[in-house]
C-alpha positions as a printed Julia matrix, in Angstrom:
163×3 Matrix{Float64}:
 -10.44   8.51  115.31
 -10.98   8.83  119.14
 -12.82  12.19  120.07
 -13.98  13.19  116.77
 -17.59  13.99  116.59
 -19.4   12.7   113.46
 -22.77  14.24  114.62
 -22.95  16.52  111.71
 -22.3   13.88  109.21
 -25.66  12.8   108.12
 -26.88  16.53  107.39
 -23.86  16.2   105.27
 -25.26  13.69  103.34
 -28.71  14.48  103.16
 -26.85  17.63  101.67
 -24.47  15.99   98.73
 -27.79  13.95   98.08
 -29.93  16.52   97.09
 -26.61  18.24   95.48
 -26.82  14.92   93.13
 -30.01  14.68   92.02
 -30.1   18.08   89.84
 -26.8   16.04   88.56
 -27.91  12.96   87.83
 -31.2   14.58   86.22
 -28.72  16.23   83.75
 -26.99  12.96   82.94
 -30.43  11.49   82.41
 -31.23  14.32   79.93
 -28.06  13.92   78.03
 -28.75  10.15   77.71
 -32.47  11.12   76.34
 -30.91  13.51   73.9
 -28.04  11.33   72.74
 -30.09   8.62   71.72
 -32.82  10.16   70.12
 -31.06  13.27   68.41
 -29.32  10.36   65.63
 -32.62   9.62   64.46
 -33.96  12.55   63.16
 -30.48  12.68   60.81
 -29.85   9.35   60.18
 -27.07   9.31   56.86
 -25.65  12.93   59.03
 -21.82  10.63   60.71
 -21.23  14.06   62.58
 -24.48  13.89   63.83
 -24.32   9.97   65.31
 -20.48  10.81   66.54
 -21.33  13.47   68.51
 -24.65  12.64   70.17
 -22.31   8.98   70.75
 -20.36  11.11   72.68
 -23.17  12.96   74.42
 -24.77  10.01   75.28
 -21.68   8.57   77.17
 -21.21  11.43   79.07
 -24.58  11.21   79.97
 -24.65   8.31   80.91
 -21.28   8.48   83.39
 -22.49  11.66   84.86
 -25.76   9.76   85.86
 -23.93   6.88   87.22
 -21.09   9.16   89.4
 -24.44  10.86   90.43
 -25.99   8.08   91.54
 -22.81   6.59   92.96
 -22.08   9.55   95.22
 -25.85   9.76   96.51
 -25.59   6.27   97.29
 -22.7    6.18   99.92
 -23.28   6.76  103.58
 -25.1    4.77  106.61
 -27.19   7.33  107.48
 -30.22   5.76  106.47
 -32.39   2.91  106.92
 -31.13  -0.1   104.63
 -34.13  -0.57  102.19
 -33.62   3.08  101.48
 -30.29   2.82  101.16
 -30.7   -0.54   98.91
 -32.95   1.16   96.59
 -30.25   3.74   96.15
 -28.13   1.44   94.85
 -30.7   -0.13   92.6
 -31.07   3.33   90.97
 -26.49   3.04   90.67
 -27.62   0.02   88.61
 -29.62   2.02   86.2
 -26.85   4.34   85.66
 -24.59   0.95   84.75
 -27.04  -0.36   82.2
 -26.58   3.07   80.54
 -23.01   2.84   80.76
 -22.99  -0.57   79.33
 -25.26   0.67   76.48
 -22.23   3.48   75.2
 -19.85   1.06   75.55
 -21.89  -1.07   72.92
 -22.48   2.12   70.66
 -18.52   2.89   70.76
 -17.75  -0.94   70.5
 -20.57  -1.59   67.29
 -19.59   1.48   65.3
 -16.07   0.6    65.52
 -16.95  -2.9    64.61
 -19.78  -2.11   61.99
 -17.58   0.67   60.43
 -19.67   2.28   58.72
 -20.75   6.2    57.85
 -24.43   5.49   58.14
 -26.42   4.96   61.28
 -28.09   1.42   61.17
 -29.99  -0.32   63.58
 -27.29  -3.26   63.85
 -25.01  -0.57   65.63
 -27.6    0.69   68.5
 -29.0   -2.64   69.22
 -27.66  -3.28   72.39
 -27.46   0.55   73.05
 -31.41   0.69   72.75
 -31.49  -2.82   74.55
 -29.17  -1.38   78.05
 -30.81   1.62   77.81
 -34.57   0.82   78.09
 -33.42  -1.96   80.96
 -31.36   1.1    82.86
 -35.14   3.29   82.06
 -36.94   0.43   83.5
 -34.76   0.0    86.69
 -34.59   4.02   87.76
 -38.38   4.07   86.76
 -39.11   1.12   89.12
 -36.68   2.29   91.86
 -37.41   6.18   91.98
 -41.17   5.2    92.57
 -40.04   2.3    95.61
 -37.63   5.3    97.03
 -40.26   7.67   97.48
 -42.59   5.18   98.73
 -40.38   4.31  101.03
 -39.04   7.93  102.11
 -42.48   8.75  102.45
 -43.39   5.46  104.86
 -40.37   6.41  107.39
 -41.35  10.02  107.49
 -44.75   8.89  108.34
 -43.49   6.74  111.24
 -41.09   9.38  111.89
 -43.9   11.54  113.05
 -46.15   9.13  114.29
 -43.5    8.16  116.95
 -42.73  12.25  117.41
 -45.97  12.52  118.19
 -46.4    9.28  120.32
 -43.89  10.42  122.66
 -45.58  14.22  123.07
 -48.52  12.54  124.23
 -46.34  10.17  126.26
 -44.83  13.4   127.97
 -48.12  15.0   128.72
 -49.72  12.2   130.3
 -47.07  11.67  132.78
């Protein structure tokens, strides 16, 4: 890798970061809607299979989302650790369709009961709680280093002109 200049990498992924979030804001919409649509119809099986289905796509597009805005060292490392606390969110949704798929298939029945979306309801509050928690410590955080950002910027102007 000698003589390869990596200088426009981090505008790169400041880039596929913001590219993400209008993803991952999708995937969170397609969670919300898979899990509540079922209610309004519960006796309706096409109705829970396909918002099932809805939500677990939801869910994975999230976590890729999240995944891909994660990677890089291009920022400081509680930024980059809340990042991956938001990848974690993303999981517990994941976890949650794999216990829809895994209690209807197990429950086996026609009728949406309670029993089946337990652990679905369960994941998915905990994966709510954690991108809640960690989308309001990223900002905070974002905003603190932009602040010091320009307080050294403008530190070193003064620096200059009193030289």
């Amino acid at each position: 890798m000698k003589g390869k200049d990596n200088s426009a990498r981090p505008a790169d992924r400041s880039r596929v970061r913001r590219a993400m979030e209008p993803l991952a804001t999708f995937g969170l919409i397609l969670v919300a809607a898979g899990l509540v649509a079922p209610f309004a119809s519960f006796d309706n099986t096409w109705v829970t299979v396909m918002f099932k289905w809805v939500f677990a796509v939801g869910a994975v597009t999230f976590t890729a989302a999240r995944i891909a805005g994660s990677l890089g060292r291009d920022e400081s490392f509680r930024v980059r650790r809340l990042r991956r606390m938001e990848t974690w969110a993303g999981i517990a949704f994941c976890i949650g369709a794999f216990f829809w798929f895994y209690n209807s298939a197990k429950i086996d029945s026609d009728v949406l009961t309670f029993r089946m979306l337990n652990e679905t309801i369960l994941f998915t509050l905990a994966g709510a709680l954690i991108q809640l928690v960690s989308s309001w410590l990223l900002s905070s955080a974002l905003r603190k280093e932009e602040k010091a950002r320009q307080e050294k910027a403008s530190g070193k102007g003064e620096d200059k002109g009193n030289d």
